[in-house]
GROMACS .gro file of C-alpha atoms in nm:
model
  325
    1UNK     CA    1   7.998  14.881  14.446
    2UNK     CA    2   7.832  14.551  14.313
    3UNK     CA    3   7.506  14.709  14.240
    4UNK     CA    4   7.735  14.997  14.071
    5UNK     CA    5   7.898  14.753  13.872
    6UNK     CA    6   7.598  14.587  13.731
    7UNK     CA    7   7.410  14.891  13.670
    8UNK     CA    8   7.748  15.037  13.421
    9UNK     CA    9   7.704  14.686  13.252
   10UNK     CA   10   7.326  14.742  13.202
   11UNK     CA   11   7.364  15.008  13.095
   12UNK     CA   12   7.635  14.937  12.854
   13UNK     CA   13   7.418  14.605  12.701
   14UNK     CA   14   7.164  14.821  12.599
   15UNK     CA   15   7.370  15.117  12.449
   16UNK     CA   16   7.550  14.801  12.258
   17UNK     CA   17   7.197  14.670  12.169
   18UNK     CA   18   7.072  14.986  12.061
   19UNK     CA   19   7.357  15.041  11.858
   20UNK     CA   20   7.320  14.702  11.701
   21UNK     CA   21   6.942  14.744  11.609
   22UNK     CA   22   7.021  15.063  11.442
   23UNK     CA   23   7.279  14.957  11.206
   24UNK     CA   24   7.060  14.670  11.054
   25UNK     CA   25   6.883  14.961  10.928
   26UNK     CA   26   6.840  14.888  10.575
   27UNK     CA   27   6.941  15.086  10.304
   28UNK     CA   28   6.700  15.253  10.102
   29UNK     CA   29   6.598  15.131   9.770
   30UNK     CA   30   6.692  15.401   9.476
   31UNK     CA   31   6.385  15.431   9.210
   32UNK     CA   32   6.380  15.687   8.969
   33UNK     CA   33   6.650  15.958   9.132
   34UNK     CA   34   6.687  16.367   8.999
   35UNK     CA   35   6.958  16.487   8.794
   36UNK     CA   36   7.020  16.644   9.124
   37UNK     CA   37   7.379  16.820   8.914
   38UNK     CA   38   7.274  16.826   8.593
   39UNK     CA   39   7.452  16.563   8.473
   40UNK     CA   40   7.334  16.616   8.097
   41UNK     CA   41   7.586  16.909   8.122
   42UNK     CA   42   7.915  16.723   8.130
   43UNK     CA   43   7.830  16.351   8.065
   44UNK     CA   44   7.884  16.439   7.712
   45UNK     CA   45   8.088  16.657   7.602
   46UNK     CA   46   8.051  16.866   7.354
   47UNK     CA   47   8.250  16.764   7.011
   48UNK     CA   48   8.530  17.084   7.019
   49UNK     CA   49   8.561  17.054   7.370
   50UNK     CA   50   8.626  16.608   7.337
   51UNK     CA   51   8.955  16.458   7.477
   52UNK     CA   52   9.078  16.200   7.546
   53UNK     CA   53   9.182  16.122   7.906
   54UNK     CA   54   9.566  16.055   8.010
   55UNK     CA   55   9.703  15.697   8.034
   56UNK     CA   56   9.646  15.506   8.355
   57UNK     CA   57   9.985  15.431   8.564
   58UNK     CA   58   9.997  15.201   8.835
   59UNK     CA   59  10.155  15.300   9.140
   60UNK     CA   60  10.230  15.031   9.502
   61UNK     CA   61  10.067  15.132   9.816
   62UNK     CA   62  10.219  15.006  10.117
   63UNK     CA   63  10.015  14.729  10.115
   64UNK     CA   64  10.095  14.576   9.797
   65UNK     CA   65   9.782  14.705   9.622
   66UNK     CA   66   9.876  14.867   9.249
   67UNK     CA   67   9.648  15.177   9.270
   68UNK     CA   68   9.548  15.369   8.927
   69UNK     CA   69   9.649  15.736   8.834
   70UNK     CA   70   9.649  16.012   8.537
   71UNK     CA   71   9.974  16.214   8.561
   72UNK     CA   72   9.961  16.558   8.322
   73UNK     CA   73  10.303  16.651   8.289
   74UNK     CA   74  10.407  17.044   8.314
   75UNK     CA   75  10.677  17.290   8.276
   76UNK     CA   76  10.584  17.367   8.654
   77UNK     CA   77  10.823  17.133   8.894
   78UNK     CA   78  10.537  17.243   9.136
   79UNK     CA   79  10.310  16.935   9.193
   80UNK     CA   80   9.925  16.928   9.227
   81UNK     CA   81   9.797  16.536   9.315
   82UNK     CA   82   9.440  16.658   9.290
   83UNK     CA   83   9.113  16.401   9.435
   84UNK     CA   84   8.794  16.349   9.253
   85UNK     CA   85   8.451  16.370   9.415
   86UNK     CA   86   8.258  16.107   9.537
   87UNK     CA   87   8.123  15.819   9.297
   88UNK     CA   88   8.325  15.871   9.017
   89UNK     CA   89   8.690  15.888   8.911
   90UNK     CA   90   8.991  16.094   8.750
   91UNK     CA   91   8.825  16.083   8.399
   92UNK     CA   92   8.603  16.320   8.473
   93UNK     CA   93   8.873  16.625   8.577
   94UNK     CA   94   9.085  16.543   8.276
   95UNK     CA   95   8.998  16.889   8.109
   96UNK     CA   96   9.090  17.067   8.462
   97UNK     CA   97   9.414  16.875   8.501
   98UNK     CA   98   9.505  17.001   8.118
   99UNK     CA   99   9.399  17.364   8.187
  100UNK     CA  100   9.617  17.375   8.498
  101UNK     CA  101   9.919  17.169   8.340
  102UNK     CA  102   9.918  17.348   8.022
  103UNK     CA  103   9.911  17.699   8.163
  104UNK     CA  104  10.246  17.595   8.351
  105UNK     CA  105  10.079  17.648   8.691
  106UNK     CA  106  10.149  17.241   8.802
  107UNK     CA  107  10.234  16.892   8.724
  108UNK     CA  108   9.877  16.689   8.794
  109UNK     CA  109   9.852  16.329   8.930
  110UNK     CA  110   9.548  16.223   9.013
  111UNK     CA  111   9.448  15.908   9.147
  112UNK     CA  112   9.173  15.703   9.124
  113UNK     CA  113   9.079  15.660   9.544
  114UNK     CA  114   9.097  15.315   9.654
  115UNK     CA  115   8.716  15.191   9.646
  116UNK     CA  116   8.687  15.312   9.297
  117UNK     CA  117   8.700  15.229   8.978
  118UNK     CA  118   9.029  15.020   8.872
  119UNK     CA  119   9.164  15.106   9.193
  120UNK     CA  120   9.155  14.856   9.535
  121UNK     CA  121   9.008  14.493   9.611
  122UNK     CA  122   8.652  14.597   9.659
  123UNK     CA  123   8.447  14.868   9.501
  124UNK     CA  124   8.282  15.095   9.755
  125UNK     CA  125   8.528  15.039  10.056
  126UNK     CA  126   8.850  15.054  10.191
  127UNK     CA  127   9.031  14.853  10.470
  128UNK     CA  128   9.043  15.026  10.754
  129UNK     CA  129   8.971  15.428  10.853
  130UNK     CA  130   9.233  15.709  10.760
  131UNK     CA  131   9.354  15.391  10.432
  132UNK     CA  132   9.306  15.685  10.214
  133UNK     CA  133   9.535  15.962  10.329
  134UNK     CA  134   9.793  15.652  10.357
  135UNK     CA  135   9.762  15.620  10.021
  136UNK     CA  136   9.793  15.986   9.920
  137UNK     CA  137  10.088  15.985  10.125
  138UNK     CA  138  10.201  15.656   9.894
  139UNK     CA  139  10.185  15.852   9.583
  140UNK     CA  140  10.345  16.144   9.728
  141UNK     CA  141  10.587  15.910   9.734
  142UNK     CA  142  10.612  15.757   9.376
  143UNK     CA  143  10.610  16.090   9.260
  144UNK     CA  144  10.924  16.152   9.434
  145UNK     CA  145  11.054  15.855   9.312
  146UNK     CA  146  11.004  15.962   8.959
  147UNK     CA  147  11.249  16.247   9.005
  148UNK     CA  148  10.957  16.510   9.105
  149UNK     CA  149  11.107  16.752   9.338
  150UNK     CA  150  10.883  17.026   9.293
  151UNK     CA  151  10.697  17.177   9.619
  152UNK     CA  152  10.332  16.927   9.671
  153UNK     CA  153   9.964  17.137   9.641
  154UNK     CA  154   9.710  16.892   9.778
  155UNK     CA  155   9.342  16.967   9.559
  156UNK     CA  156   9.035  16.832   9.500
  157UNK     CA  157   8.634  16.891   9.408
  158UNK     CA  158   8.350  16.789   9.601
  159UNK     CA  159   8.427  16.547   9.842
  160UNK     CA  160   8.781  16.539   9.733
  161UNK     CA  161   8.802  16.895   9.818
  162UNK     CA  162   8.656  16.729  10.187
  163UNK     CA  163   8.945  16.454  10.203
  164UNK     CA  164   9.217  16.739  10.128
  165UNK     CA  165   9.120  16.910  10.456
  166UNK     CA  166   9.143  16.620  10.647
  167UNK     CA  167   9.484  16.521  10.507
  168UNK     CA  168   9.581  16.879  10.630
  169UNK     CA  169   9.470  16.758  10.974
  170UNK     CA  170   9.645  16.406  10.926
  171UNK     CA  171   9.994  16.269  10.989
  172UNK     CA  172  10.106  16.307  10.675
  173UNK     CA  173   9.999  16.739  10.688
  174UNK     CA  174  10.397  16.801  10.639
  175UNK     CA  175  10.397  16.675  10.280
  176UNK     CA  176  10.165  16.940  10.182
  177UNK     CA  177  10.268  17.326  10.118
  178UNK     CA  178   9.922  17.438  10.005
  179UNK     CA  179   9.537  17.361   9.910
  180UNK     CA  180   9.342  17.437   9.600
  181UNK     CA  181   8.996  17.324   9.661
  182UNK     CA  182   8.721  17.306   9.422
  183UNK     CA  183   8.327  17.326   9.660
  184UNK     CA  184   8.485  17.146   9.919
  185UNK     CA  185   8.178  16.942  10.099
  186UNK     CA  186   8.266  16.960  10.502
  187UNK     CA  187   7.977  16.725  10.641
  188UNK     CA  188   7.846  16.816  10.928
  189UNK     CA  189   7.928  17.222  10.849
  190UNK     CA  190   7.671  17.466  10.728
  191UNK     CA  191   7.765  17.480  10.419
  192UNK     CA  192   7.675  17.180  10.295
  193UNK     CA  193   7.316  17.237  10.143
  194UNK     CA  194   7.017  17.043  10.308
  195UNK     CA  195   7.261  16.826  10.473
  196UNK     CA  196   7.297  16.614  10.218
  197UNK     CA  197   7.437  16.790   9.933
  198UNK     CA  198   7.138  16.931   9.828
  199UNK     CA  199   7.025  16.567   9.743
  200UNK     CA  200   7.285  16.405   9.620
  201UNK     CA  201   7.380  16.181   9.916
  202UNK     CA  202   7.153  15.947  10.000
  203UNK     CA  203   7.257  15.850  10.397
  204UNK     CA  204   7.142  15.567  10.596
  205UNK     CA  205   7.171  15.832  10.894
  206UNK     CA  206   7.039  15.522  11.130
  207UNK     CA  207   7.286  15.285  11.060
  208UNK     CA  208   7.550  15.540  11.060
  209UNK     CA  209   7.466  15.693  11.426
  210UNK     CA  210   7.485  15.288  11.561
  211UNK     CA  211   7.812  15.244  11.358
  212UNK     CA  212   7.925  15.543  11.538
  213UNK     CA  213   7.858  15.460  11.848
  214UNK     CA  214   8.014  15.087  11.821
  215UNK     CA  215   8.318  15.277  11.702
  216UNK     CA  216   8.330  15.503  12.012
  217UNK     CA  217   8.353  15.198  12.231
  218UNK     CA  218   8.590  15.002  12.006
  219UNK     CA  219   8.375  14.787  11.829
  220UNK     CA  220   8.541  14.838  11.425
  221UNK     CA  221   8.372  14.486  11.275
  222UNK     CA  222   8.052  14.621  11.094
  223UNK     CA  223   8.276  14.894  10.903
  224UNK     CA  224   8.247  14.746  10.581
  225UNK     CA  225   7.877  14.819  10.557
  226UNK     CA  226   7.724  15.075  10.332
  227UNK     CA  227   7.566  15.390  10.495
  228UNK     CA  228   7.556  15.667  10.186
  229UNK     CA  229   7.447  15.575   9.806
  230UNK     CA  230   7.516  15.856   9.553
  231UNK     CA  231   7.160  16.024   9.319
  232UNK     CA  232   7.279  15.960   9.005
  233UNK     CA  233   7.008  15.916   8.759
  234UNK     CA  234   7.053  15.545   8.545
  235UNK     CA  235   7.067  15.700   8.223
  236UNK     CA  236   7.365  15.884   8.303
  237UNK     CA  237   7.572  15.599   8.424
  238UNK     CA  238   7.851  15.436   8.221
  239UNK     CA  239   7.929  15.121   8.485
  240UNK     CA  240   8.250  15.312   8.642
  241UNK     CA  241   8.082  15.453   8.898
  242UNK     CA  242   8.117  15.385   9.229
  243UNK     CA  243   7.725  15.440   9.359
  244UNK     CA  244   7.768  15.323   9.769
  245UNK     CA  245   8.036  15.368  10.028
  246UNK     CA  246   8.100  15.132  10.353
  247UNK     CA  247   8.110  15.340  10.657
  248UNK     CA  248   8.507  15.332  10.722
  249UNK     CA  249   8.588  15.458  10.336
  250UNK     CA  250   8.288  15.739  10.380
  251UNK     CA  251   8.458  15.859  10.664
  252UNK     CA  252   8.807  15.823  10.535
  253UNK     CA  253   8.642  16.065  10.250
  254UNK     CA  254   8.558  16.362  10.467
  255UNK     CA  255   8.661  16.617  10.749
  256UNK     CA  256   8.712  16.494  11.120
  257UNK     CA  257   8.394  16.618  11.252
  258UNK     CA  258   8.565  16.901  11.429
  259UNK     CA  259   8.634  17.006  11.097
  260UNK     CA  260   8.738  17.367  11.215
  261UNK     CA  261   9.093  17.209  11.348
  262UNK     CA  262   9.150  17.008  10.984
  263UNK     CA  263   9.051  17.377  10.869
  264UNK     CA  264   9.334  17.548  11.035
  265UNK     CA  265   9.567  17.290  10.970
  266UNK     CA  266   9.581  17.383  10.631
  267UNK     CA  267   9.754  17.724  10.730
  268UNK     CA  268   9.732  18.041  10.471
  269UNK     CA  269   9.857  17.889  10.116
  270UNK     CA  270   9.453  17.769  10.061
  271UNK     CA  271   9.299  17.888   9.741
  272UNK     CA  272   8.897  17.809   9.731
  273UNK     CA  273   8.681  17.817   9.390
  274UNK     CA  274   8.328  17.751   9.391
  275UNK     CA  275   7.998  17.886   9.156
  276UNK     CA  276   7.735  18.124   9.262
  277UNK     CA  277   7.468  17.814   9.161
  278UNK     CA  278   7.628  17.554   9.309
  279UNK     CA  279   7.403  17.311   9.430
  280UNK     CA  280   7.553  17.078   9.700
  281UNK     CA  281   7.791  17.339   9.881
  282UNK     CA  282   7.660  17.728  10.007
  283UNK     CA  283   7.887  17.962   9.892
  284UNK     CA  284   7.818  18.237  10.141
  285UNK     CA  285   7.804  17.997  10.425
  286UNK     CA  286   8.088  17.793  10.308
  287UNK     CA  287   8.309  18.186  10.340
  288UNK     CA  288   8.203  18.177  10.690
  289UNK     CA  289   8.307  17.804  10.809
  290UNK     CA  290   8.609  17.893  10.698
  291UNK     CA  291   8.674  18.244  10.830
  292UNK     CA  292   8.506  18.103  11.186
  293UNK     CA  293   8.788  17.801  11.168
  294UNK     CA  294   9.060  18.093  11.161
  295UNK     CA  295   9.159  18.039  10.818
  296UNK     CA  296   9.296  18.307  10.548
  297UNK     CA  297   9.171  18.122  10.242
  298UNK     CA  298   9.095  18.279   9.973
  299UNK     CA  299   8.762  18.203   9.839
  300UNK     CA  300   8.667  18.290   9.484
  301UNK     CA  301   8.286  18.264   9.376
  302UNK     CA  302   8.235  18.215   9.041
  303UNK     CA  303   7.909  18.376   8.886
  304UNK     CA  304   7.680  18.121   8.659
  305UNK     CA  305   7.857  17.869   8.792
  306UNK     CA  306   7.722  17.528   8.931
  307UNK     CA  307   7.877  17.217   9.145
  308UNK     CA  308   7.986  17.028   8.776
  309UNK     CA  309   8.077  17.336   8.619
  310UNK     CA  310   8.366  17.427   8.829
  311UNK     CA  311   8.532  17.203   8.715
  312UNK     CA  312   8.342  17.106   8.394
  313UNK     CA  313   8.280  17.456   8.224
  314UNK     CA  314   8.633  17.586   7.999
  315UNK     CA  315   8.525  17.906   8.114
  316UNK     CA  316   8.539  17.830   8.472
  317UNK     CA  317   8.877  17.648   8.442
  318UNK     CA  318   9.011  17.960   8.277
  319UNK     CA  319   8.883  18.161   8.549
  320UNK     CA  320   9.090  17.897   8.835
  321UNK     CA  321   9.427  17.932   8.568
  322UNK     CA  322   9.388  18.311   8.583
  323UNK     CA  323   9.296  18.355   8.936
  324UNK     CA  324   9.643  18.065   9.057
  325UNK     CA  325   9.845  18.252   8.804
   0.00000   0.00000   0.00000
């Protein structure tokens, strides 16, 4: 029983130590990155198609912290509290949020995540695992307290589109009657290109398998370290951006990996959009994940249509209005 004993202990040490060695993994140094999305599509706008974004509000999580949002008011009391992708903010989906308000199909808040850009303590992480479905849930709330009754659709692009599954497979699922999602990225599925976004996220895949297996075992105190940094080229970058996440906010931003159960958690009212081009998410293969998870969604595939220009292309937003009206 001794010999037992120490053995399970040994063996234990050097799982621990293991674990250890691989999370001081560094992080790799970005040089000169692709324009893996074409950024020099949407970072500027073209003159007819300029706006200017909706105010910032503030809104109190339950910890005290005033979080930003855009609200786009509607003649819809249906609400949409729609999540940006990863490294960037609400600015960026200010045209989508007018297409969809305007056309009387919702009234849009969207937040700026905690992690991001006028939004939490620290850039690039959150305090503790699941923080950011808590916070969704928050808002949720404000919006209620504002007098908005209407029925709540839960959307978002990219990896917002990710963190809007996993609040369907969350504690706070009940507060949601339906999903739009914009080339939702599901880590871990087949759908997601190369495994990394077609080379967008940049993943410190050592450090994250040792920070995963500290977790299994309890161990939470090396959470705040980075494990993904985000391709965007430097010319493109306005100081906003948000261009590395800790481990415990990356993994607040994504499906469970048993994605398939946050998949059917979302039930039938789940409307997909994504282009024909895109180049993080597989169209084809991202049909399939979601018809092998059970689910009725209905995904629409936009032709000549890439991962920005879902949401960045007027014609594309025209083609989401007509397809939700």
């Amino acid at each position: 029983m001794i010999k037992f004993l120490l053995l399970a202990i040994a063996i234990f040490s050097a799982v621990i130590v293991v674990a250890l060695l691989l999370v001081m993994t560094p992080m790799q140094r970005l040089g000169n990155v692709d324009d893996v999305f074409g950024f020099e599509n949407y970072v500027e706008i073209k003159p007819s198609e300029a706006s200017t974004p909706a105010a910032i509000h503030r809104y109190m999580s339950r910890d005290g912290e005033q979080l930003a949002y855009r609200v786009y008011p509607s003649s819809s009391a249906r609400i949409l509290l729609f999540i940006h992708g990863s490294s960037y903010h609400s600015a960026a989906y200010d045209g989508l949020a007018k297409s969809i308000s305007e056309a009387g199909l919702a009234k849009v808040y969207m937040p700026n995540l905690r992690g991001h850009y006028l939004s939490g303590a620290r850039r690039g992480d959150i305090d503790y695992m699941g923080q950011l479905e808590a916070d969704l849930a928050d808002l949720i709330a404000h919006a209620r307290s504002e007098g908005d009754e209407g029925e709540i659709i839960i959307g978002g692009h990219s990896s917002g589109g990710g963190l809007a599954i996993r609040f369907a497979g969350g504690e706070y699922s009940a507060l949601a009657s339906g999903y739009w999602l914009l080339s939702p990225v599901i880590p871990g599925a087949p759908s997601v290109r190369d495994g990394d976004a077609g080379g967008w996220a940049i993943v410190n895949r050592g450090r994250l398998a040792g920070l995963l297996v500290l977790n299994a075992f309890g161990i939470t105190g090396l959470n705040g370290l980075p494990v993904i940094q985000f391709n965007k080229p430097v010319v493109f970058r306005d100081g906003t951006e948000t261009l590395a996440y800790s481990f415990r906010l990356n993994q607040s931003y994504h499906p469970r990996y048993d994605y398939e159960q946050d998949i059917k958690a979302m039930g039938d009212l789940v409307e997909v959009f994504i282009g024909d081009h895109d180049e993080a998410v597989d169209p084809e293969a991202l049909k399939i994940v979601f018809t092998d998870a059970g689910s009725k969604a209905n995904v629409h595939v936009f032709p000549n249509v890439n991962h920005f220009g879902i949401f960045g292309s007027q014609a594309a937003r025209q083609s989401i209005v007509d397809a939700l009206r």
